[in-house]
């Protein structure tokens, strides 16, 4: 089935109107030798068969209430209220196009305007865009924005090792053609003081994460201090933030951040094996003309009705072409809508409560794991993730945790941080139960000899 | 389309004008240029002191649908910028040769004016477009 | 009825969702780490629902009506796609789980990689990019690295036709290369003599959309790709218009070296009001090592092996272009679509898409100028919003008046090389009745333009809001509430 409504009779009618005998004739410009290839693909299946096949494949994946998981590392298993999916699966939102004709797209445009407003308030910044692809590309776009603010005259970018390893990799991919020095993340021992020391007049930006990849929460005074030093060099401070944590913690906008980027998946979006996610991107008004991504703005129509429209399009690719601030076109609009519905459904108190529950659950786990011999929890204030040094390689522990105990263990930090070999990043969210935590602790004790 | 011109100005091929006012030159974009841009929403004026080079782009003017570079018709240092445009960018549309001026320049080479078009030549150019 | 902002619906003390009590001992949270206030809306769940449902009702969507947007391929989004993406085994799966616990997801991705490669005539595919433009950046970075590895760092130019989408030069610039524009000739093809004049050892490649944004198949395609290769360059294919030749021709067979596919266009995944999409990238064998990674590889021939599929970083990869693996929820949807269509169904897509477009072109020619109406169009064609009887009427006015007839306007003012362009792409999922209604509406509007032009210039009359003051929006820049 191809979802094609026209019949042979319809087609005959159309062919006659066009003046050709067959549809094959319409492809006469395709080089003869390459026309109508045979595609080596399986024959069509009915909807029932395909869904049955996919249902079976989906069951090969371990997840669900029977399989407690302590994986975080940039993607988080939060509770998604039923109202969220109910709203974003409405086909008026899901099957609408980008709102280039604002008169018939006020639903999308107003929802985006509201999303922008919520992200601005959450991050403590003045302005937010309508989304980037994910936390990693949002971070890369923040770096590019800082380079543009410096008129491409500064060639140095400082990244903290506390920034998600995949985000740092994407920054390097995106900037590989720009002749830059990207440095500062050689070791987790390079803290805010050292980053401040490394910052100079050739530095376009310093990028840190809050809470960082290892779960650690910086002291507001320290982050503000770093901001001052970064600004004194004429550079921008980019803070990659966890949006659920921002329901509780001091927002980066209050500590001198120039750009706040990050992953919005935790705001109502399913884990979905890594995507589609949501790159949020908030910044100071001064830099709006160097910003990237769509921005919805308020105006009126010819009858004076308040309405919304994409604005400042002269930054964007369809007008500015090679001089655009970014090439981004299709972004993550439906995921942004999802975040907005989630934030609205929870409200400020609900979001704070989610964050507090994450804190309490993770701290309970940390205190119990910390008292197990062979395991040591790394020191420092953390939000809902923390690193724990294990008595055996993490891969061995995780294999045993899963095979024997049916638990998905934490992230193997040794893959990204040589100084953290045999350390695991454990995460709790508000859906993690005490019973699951106690089960994990017992299992970890058993895994001491994995 | 009837375009306006300024008798006292000289013109570049890229639709900028220059007019001497005492020892300084006043620079702006022509009526043809503002009409093509349509409603101006933002002018990215250079700082006072910036040195302009003839035929190099020195700023951008934005409308809703376009962002056009403005090319210096003459070389020299910027002595003043039209601060009124910050709050009222539409002056570029309303009065491109008067209140919609962009910058004042202290010329580094007054002979550069000779290579610009006079009114008659520029008018001819616009008629062909 | 205008819908208030959610902030205006907010009332202090209201709350939507409730959360469970804390079942672990609480650990004190240092107050100096905490924010003092968070100004988000406080509303009940009913408020949430009414607000968003009413907003949705202000939108036009594919599920409401016809969307003849050129180069966007607004075809029907099958609901089976969504059902598959929602399966808990996919929707709740964490991307960083050990591959042995996500073999089902890896199987879907591997199969999709293979099917797209087969459909496009490519050797290998990465599913990581999130959108077409993301795929373009990926492709240009691949070209750049390929040449750099061969010591050819002087190849800094990408040739881009003047009909290209703005993302093409923008992606080129982002990759650190220079976009050089190549004009089109009178038949709408790339001007071959200009192409030849610009092909030298400074050229990394050509970015080609085929069919192009005029809706025309490049008549000299094989010569174009041969010329670029002879000059030491590579050809990047922008797959935005792939719906025209799906199953009818394979770009990889015809000299395209690397190409992105827009899964949210050709492969029916929903557009979401501006995303999410997915921009899978296919490459010929010589470029396979450069793909962004990780990609899914088969590591064990034994289908029962819990580690049959695993992640694999291509040997000379340009690196990651995104976190995790790609927009998996979108990939599942494309997979379902391809499996439901099969090879015959995929071919029928292009066949009917091209037929529908030619039919509309035949019906509108003679009333609206169609600059290349003498050629067979592919899945789309470009008409001009210029009517001899109404010289003051523009494409904009015709578009806004179409809204009053219940249609979403076609793409306006693009490609840039056609003044007052109206780019019309019906897609294969529209019926003859819809096409006739649309043609009828345009013919009626042409008559109105002559008799009563104000009705066009004041249009739309029947939409929730009328023409917006975009100048005010740009001057005042009110981009957050309150």
mmCIF file with all atom_site columns, N, CA and C in Angstrom, chain C residues 423-468:
data_model
loop_
_atom_site.group_PDB
_atom_site.id
_atom_site.type_symbol
_atom_site.label_atom_id
_atom_site.label_alt_id
_atom_site.label_comp_id
_atom_site.label_asym_id
_atom_site.label_entity_id
_atom_site.label_seq_id
_atom_site.pdbx_PDB_ins_code
_atom_site.Cartn_x
_atom_site.Cartn_y
_atom_site.Cartn_z
_atom_site.occupancy
_atom_site.B_iso_or_equiv
_atom_site.pdbx_formal_charge
_atom_site.auth_seq_id
_atom_site.auth_comp_id
_atom_site.auth_asym_id
_atom_site.auth_atom_id
_atom_site.pdbx_PDB_model_num
ATOM 1   N N  . UNK C 1 423 ? 5.960   27.673 -6.044  1.00 0.00 ? 423 UNK C N  1
ATOM 2   C CA . UNK C 1 423 ? 6.469   26.326 -6.274  1.00 0.00 ? 423 UNK C CA 1
ATOM 3   C C  . UNK C 1 423 ? 5.442   25.323 -5.777  1.00 0.00 ? 423 UNK C C  1
ATOM 4   N N  . UNK C 1 424 ? 4.895   24.525 -6.701  1.00 0.00 ? 424 UNK C N  1
ATOM 5   C CA . UNK C 1 424 ? 3.745   23.681 -6.382  1.00 0.00 ? 424 UNK C CA 1
ATOM 6   C C  . UNK C 1 424 ? 4.127   22.206 -6.435  1.00 0.00 ? 424 UNK C C  1
ATOM 7   N N  . UNK C 1 425 ? 3.980   21.498 -5.315  1.00 0.00 ? 425 UNK C N  1
ATOM 8   C CA . UNK C 1 425 ? 4.255   20.067 -5.237  1.00 0.00 ? 425 UNK C CA 1
ATOM 9   C C  . UNK C 1 425 ? 3.064   19.364 -4.622  1.00 0.00 ? 425 UNK C C  1
ATOM 10  N N  . UNK C 1 426 ? 2.269   18.654 -5.403  1.00 0.00 ? 426 UNK C N  1
ATOM 11  C CA . UNK C 1 426 ? 1.067   18.030 -4.836  1.00 0.00 ? 426 UNK C CA 1
ATOM 12  C C  . UNK C 1 426 ? 1.323   16.778 -4.002  1.00 0.00 ? 426 UNK C C  1
ATOM 13  N N  . UNK C 1 427 ? 2.308   16.017 -4.295  1.00 0.00 ? 427 UNK C N  1
ATOM 14  C CA . UNK C 1 427 ? 2.633   14.675 -3.758  1.00 0.00 ? 427 UNK C CA 1
ATOM 15  C C  . UNK C 1 427 ? 1.657   13.639 -4.297  1.00 0.00 ? 427 UNK C C  1
ATOM 16  N N  . UNK C 1 428 ? 2.016   12.375 -4.060  1.00 0.00 ? 428 UNK C N  1
ATOM 17  C CA . UNK C 1 428 ? 1.243   11.274 -4.627  1.00 0.00 ? 428 UNK C CA 1
ATOM 18  C C  . UNK C 1 428 ? 0.000   10.936 -3.810  1.00 0.00 ? 428 UNK C C  1
ATOM 19  N N  . UNK C 1 429 ? -0.076  11.451 -2.566  1.00 0.00 ? 429 UNK C N  1
ATOM 20  C CA . UNK C 1 429 ? -1.178  11.026 -1.705  1.00 0.00 ? 429 UNK C CA 1
ATOM 21  C C  . UNK C 1 429 ? -2.416  11.894 -1.867  1.00 0.00 ? 429 UNK C C  1
ATOM 22  N N  . UNK C 1 430 ? -2.434  12.785 -2.838  1.00 0.00 ? 430 UNK C N  1
ATOM 23  C CA . UNK C 1 430 ? -3.622  13.618 -3.081  1.00 0.00 ? 430 UNK C CA 1
ATOM 24  C C  . UNK C 1 430 ? -4.444  13.032 -4.209  1.00 0.00 ? 430 UNK C C  1
ATOM 25  N N  . UNK C 1 431 ? -5.757  13.134 -4.084  1.00 0.00 ? 431 UNK C N  1
ATOM 26  C CA . UNK C 1 431 ? -6.669  12.578 -5.082  1.00 0.00 ? 431 UNK C CA 1
ATOM 27  C C  . UNK C 1 431 ? -6.876  13.549 -6.235  1.00 0.00 ? 431 UNK C C  1
ATOM 28  N N  . UNK C 1 432 ? -7.400  13.010 -7.317  1.00 0.00 ? 432 UNK C N  1
ATOM 29  C CA . UNK C 1 432 ? -7.733  13.826 -8.484  1.00 0.00 ? 432 UNK C CA 1
ATOM 30  C C  . UNK C 1 432 ? -8.699  14.945 -8.091  1.00 0.00 ? 432 UNK C C  1
ATOM 31  N N  . UNK C 1 433 ? -9.657  14.644 -7.217  1.00 0.00 ? 433 UNK C N  1
ATOM 32  C CA . UNK C 1 433 ? -10.633 15.670 -6.786  1.00 0.00 ? 433 UNK C CA 1
ATOM 33  C C  . UNK C 1 433 ? -9.935  16.841 -6.121  1.00 0.00 ? 433 UNK C C  1
ATOM 34  N N  . UNK C 1 434 ? -8.974  16.527 -5.255  1.00 0.00 ? 434 UNK C N  1
ATOM 35  C CA . UNK C 1 434 ? -8.246  17.599 -4.574  1.00 0.00 ? 434 UNK C CA 1
ATOM 36  C C  . UNK C 1 434 ? -7.466  18.428 -5.586  1.00 0.00 ? 434 UNK C C  1
ATOM 37  N N  . UNK C 1 435 ? -6.809  17.759 -6.517  1.00 0.00 ? 435 UNK C N  1
ATOM 38  C CA . UNK C 1 435 ? -6.041  18.483 -7.521  1.00 0.00 ? 435 UNK C CA 1
ATOM 39  C C  . UNK C 1 435 ? -6.952  19.392 -8.330  1.00 0.00 ? 435 UNK C C  1
ATOM 40  N N  . UNK C 1 436 ? -8.103  18.864 -8.724  1.00 0.00 ? 436 UNK C N  1
ATOM 41  C CA . UNK C 1 436 ? -9.049  19.672 -9.504  1.00 0.00 ? 436 UNK C CA 1
ATOM 42  C C  . UNK C 1 436 ? -9.557  20.854 -8.680  1.00 0.00 ? 436 UNK C C  1
ATOM 43  N N  . UNK C 1 437 ? -9.872  20.637 -7.422  1.00 0.00 ? 437 UNK C N  1
ATOM 44  C CA . UNK C 1 437 ? -10.327 21.748 -6.561  1.00 0.00 ? 437 UNK C CA 1
ATOM 45  C C  . UNK C 1 437 ? -9.280  22.827 -6.475  1.00 0.00 ? 437 UNK C C  1
ATOM 46  N N  . UNK C 1 438 ? -8.036  22.390 -6.326  1.00 0.00 ? 438 UNK C N  1
ATOM 47  C CA . UNK C 1 438 ? -6.938  23.350 -6.187  1.00 0.00 ? 438 UNK C CA 1
ATOM 48  C C  . UNK C 1 438 ? -6.763  24.146 -7.475  1.00 0.00 ? 438 UNK C C  1
ATOM 49  N N  . UNK C 1 439 ? -6.762  23.430 -8.595  1.00 0.00 ? 439 UNK C N  1
ATOM 50  C CA . UNK C 1 439 ? -6.619  24.108 -9.887  1.00 0.00 ? 439 UNK C CA 1
ATOM 51  C C  . UNK C 1 439 ? -7.778  25.086 -10.081 1.00 0.00 ? 439 UNK C C  1
ATOM 52  N N  . UNK C 1 440 ? -8.965  24.629 -9.743  1.00 0.00 ? 440 UNK C N  1
ATOM 53  C CA . UNK C 1 440 ? -10.167 25.463 -9.867  1.00 0.00 ? 440 UNK C CA 1
ATOM 54  C C  . UNK C 1 440 ? -10.027 26.730 -9.039  1.00 0.00 ? 440 UNK C C  1
ATOM 55  N N  . UNK C 1 441 ? -9.537  26.576 -7.821  1.00 0.00 ? 441 UNK C N  1
ATOM 56  C CA . UNK C 1 441 ? -9.360  27.734 -6.942  1.00 0.00 ? 441 UNK C CA 1
ATOM 57  C C  . UNK C 1 441 ? -8.392  28.737 -7.558  1.00 0.00 ? 441 UNK C C  1
ATOM 58  N N  . UNK C 1 442 ? -7.293  28.235 -8.095  1.00 0.00 ? 442 UNK C N  1
ATOM 59  C CA . UNK C 1 442 ? -6.310  29.148 -8.705  1.00 0.00 ? 442 UNK C CA 1
ATOM 60  C C  . UNK C 1 442 ? -6.882  29.846 -9.931  1.00 0.00 ? 442 UNK C C  1
ATOM 61  N N  . UNK C 1 443 ? -7.695  29.132 -10.688 1.00 0.00 ? 443 UNK C N  1
ATOM 62  C CA . UNK C 1 443 ? -8.304  29.752 -11.876 1.00 0.00 ? 443 UNK C CA 1
ATOM 63  C C  . UNK C 1 443 ? -9.302  30.825 -11.444 1.00 0.00 ? 443 UNK C C  1
ATOM 64  N N  . UNK C 1 444 ? -10.045 30.528 -10.405 1.00 0.00 ? 444 UNK C N  1
ATOM 65  C CA . UNK C 1 444 ? -11.020 31.479 -9.854  1.00 0.00 ? 444 UNK C CA 1
ATOM 66  C C  . UNK C 1 444 ? -10.299 32.723 -9.341  1.00 0.00 ? 444 UNK C C  1
ATOM 67  N N  . UNK C 1 445 ? -9.191  32.505 -8.655  1.00 0.00 ? 445 UNK C N  1
ATOM 68  C CA . UNK C 1 445 ? -8.414  33.625 -8.115  1.00 0.00 ? 445 UNK C CA 1
ATOM 69  C C  . UNK C 1 445 ? -7.859  34.492 -9.239  1.00 0.00 ? 445 UNK C C  1
ATOM 70  N N  . UNK C 1 446 ? -7.475  33.860 -10.340 1.00 0.00 ? 446 UNK C N  1
ATOM 71  C CA . UNK C 1 446 ? -6.989  34.633 -11.493 1.00 0.00 ? 446 UNK C CA 1
ATOM 72  C C  . UNK C 1 446 ? -8.094  35.546 -12.014 1.00 0.00 ? 446 UNK C C  1
ATOM 73  N N  . UNK C 1 447 ? -9.319  35.009 -12.028 1.00 0.00 ? 447 UNK C N  1
ATOM 74  C CA . UNK C 1 447 ? -10.469 35.840 -12.474 1.00 0.00 ? 447 UNK C CA 1
ATOM 75  C C  . UNK C 1 447 ? -10.695 36.969 -11.480 1.00 0.00 ? 447 UNK C C  1
ATOM 76  N N  . UNK C 1 448 ? -10.668 36.664 -10.188 1.00 0.00 ? 448 UNK C N  1
ATOM 77  C CA . UNK C 1 448 ? -10.874 37.687 -9.151  1.00 0.00 ? 448 UNK C CA 1
ATOM 78  C C  . UNK C 1 448 ? -9.816  38.783 -9.257  1.00 0.00 ? 448 UNK C C  1
ATOM 79  N N  . UNK C 1 449 ? -8.605  38.367 -9.588  1.00 0.00 ? 449 UNK C N  1
ATOM 80  C CA . UNK C 1 449 ? -7.492  39.336 -9.649  1.00 0.00 ? 449 UNK C CA 1
ATOM 81  C C  . UNK C 1 449 ? -7.801  40.431 -10.650 1.00 0.00 ? 449 UNK C C  1
ATOM 82  N N  . UNK C 1 450 ? -8.429  40.044 -11.768 1.00 0.00 ? 450 UNK C N  1
ATOM 83  C CA . UNK C 1 450 ? -8.761  41.035 -12.791 1.00 0.00 ? 450 UNK C CA 1
ATOM 84  C C  . UNK C 1 450 ? -9.971  41.866 -12.391 1.00 0.00 ? 450 UNK C C  1
ATOM 85  N N  . UNK C 1 451 ? -10.978 41.186 -11.841 1.00 0.00 ? 451 UNK C N  1
ATOM 86  C CA . UNK C 1 451 ? -12.254 41.869 -11.564 1.00 0.00 ? 451 UNK C CA 1
ATOM 87  C C  . UNK C 1 451 ? -12.241 42.632 -10.239 1.00 0.00 ? 451 UNK C C  1
ATOM 88  N N  . UNK C 1 452 ? -11.556 42.094 -9.259  1.00 0.00 ? 452 UNK C N  1
ATOM 89  C CA . UNK C 1 452 ? -11.726 42.614 -7.898  1.00 0.00 ? 452 UNK C CA 1
ATOM 90  C C  . UNK C 1 452 ? -10.436 42.435 -7.091  1.00 0.00 ? 452 UNK C C  1
ATOM 91  N N  . UNK C 1 453 ? -9.353  43.058 -7.557  1.00 0.00 ? 453 UNK C N  1
ATOM 92  C CA . UNK C 1 453 ? -8.037  42.761 -6.950  1.00 0.00 ? 453 UNK C CA 1
ATOM 93  C C  . UNK C 1 453 ? -7.962  43.011 -5.442  1.00 0.00 ? 453 UNK C C  1
ATOM 94  N N  . UNK C 1 454 ? -8.761  43.916 -4.908  1.00 0.00 ? 454 UNK C N  1
ATOM 95  C CA . UNK C 1 454 ? -8.665  44.206 -3.465  1.00 0.00 ? 454 UNK C CA 1
ATOM 96  C C  . UNK C 1 454 ? -8.934  42.952 -2.643  1.00 0.00 ? 454 UNK C C  1
ATOM 97  N N  . UNK C 1 455 ? -9.814  42.095 -3.160  1.00 0.00 ? 455 UNK C N  1
ATOM 98  C CA . UNK C 1 455 ? -10.154 40.911 -2.373  1.00 0.00 ? 455 UNK C CA 1
ATOM 99  C C  . UNK C 1 455 ? -8.916  40.018 -2.181  1.00 0.00 ? 455 UNK C C  1
ATOM 100 N N  . UNK C 1 456 ? -7.983  40.077 -3.170  1.00 0.00 ? 456 UNK C N  1
ATOM 101 C CA . UNK C 1 456 ? -6.720  39.347 -3.013  1.00 0.00 ? 456 UNK C CA 1
ATOM 102 C C  . UNK C 1 456 ? -5.779  40.106 -2.098  1.00 0.00 ? 456 UNK C C  1
ATOM 103 N N  . UNK C 1 457 ? -5.694  41.422 -2.326  1.00 0.00 ? 457 UNK C N  1
ATOM 104 C CA . UNK C 1 457 ? -4.731  42.206 -1.560  1.00 0.00 ? 457 UNK C CA 1
ATOM 105 C C  . UNK C 1 457 ? -5.095  42.284 -0.087  1.00 0.00 ? 457 UNK C C  1
ATOM 106 N N  . UNK C 1 458 ? -6.352  42.090 0.240   1.00 0.00 ? 458 UNK C N  1
ATOM 107 C CA . UNK C 1 458 ? -6.783  42.113 1.634   1.00 0.00 ? 458 UNK C CA 1
ATOM 108 C C  . UNK C 1 458 ? -6.870  40.709 2.231   1.00 0.00 ? 458 UNK C C  1
ATOM 109 N N  . UNK C 1 459 ? -6.580  39.713 1.406   1.00 0.00 ? 459 UNK C N  1
ATOM 110 C CA . UNK C 1 459 ? -6.695  38.330 1.881   1.00 0.00 ? 459 UNK C CA 1
ATOM 111 C C  . UNK C 1 459 ? -5.520  38.003 2.797   1.00 0.00 ? 459 UNK C C  1
ATOM 112 N N  . UNK C 1 460 ? -5.684  37.023 3.723   1.00 0.00 ? 460 UNK C N  1
ATOM 113 C CA . UNK C 1 460 ? -6.856  36.161 3.860   1.00 0.00 ? 460 UNK C CA 1
ATOM 114 C C  . UNK C 1 460 ? -7.946  36.820 4.709   1.00 0.00 ? 460 UNK C C  1
ATOM 115 N N  . UNK C 1 461 ? -9.171  36.455 4.427   1.00 0.00 ? 461 UNK C N  1
ATOM 116 C CA . UNK C 1 461 ? -10.291 37.024 5.165   1.00 0.00 ? 461 UNK C CA 1
ATOM 117 C C  . UNK C 1 461 ? -10.821 36.070 6.215   1.00 0.00 ? 461 UNK C C  1
ATOM 118 N N  . UNK C 1 462 ? -10.624 34.764 5.972   1.00 0.00 ? 462 UNK C N  1
ATOM 119 C CA . UNK C 1 462 ? -11.322 33.766 6.780   1.00 0.00 ? 462 UNK C CA 1
ATOM 120 C C  . UNK C 1 462 ? -10.429 33.029 7.766   1.00 0.00 ? 462 UNK C C  1
ATOM 121 N N  . UNK C 1 463 ? -9.157  33.384 7.835   1.00 0.00 ? 463 UNK C N  1
ATOM 122 C CA . UNK C 1 463 ? -8.247  32.651 8.735   1.00 0.00 ? 463 UNK C CA 1
ATOM 123 C C  . UNK C 1 463 ? -8.348  33.230 10.147  1.00 0.00 ? 463 UNK C C  1
ATOM 124 N N  . UNK C 1 464 ? -7.827  32.507 11.162  1.00 0.00 ? 464 UNK C N  1
ATOM 125 C CA . UNK C 1 464 ? -7.925  32.982 12.549  1.00 0.00 ? 464 UNK C CA 1
ATOM 126 C C  . UNK C 1 464 ? -7.294  34.361 12.756  1.00 0.00 ? 464 UNK C C  1
ATOM 127 N N  . UNK C 1 465 ? -6.205  34.638 12.066  1.00 0.00 ? 465 UNK C N  1
ATOM 128 C CA . UNK C 1 465 ? -5.688  36.005 12.050  1.00 0.00 ? 465 UNK C CA 1
ATOM 129 C C  . UNK C 1 465 ? -5.428  36.375 10.600  1.00 0.00 ? 465 UNK C C  1
ATOM 130 N N  . UNK C 1 466 ? -5.339  37.671 10.317  1.00 0.00 ? 466 UNK C N  1
ATOM 131 C CA . UNK C 1 466 ? -5.110  38.126 8.937   1.00 0.00 ? 466 UNK C CA 1
ATOM 132 C C  . UNK C 1 466 ? -3.660  38.563 8.784   1.00 0.00 ? 466 UNK C C  1
ATOM 133 N N  . UNK C 1 467 ? -3.340  39.287 7.726   1.00 0.00 ? 467 UNK C N  1
ATOM 134 C CA . UNK C 1 467 ? -1.918  39.562 7.452   1.00 0.00 ? 467 UNK C CA 1
ATOM 135 C C  . UNK C 1 467 ? -1.254  40.235 8.648   1.00 0.00 ? 467 UNK C C  1
ATOM 136 N N  . UNK C 1 468 ? -0.058  39.715 8.947   1.00 0.00 ? 468 UNK C N  1
ATOM 137 C CA . UNK C 1 468 ? 0.634   40.170 10.153  1.00 0.00 ? 468 UNK C CA 1
ATOM 138 C C  . UNK C 1 468 ? 1.621   41.288 9.842   1.00 0.00 ? 468 UNK C C  1
#
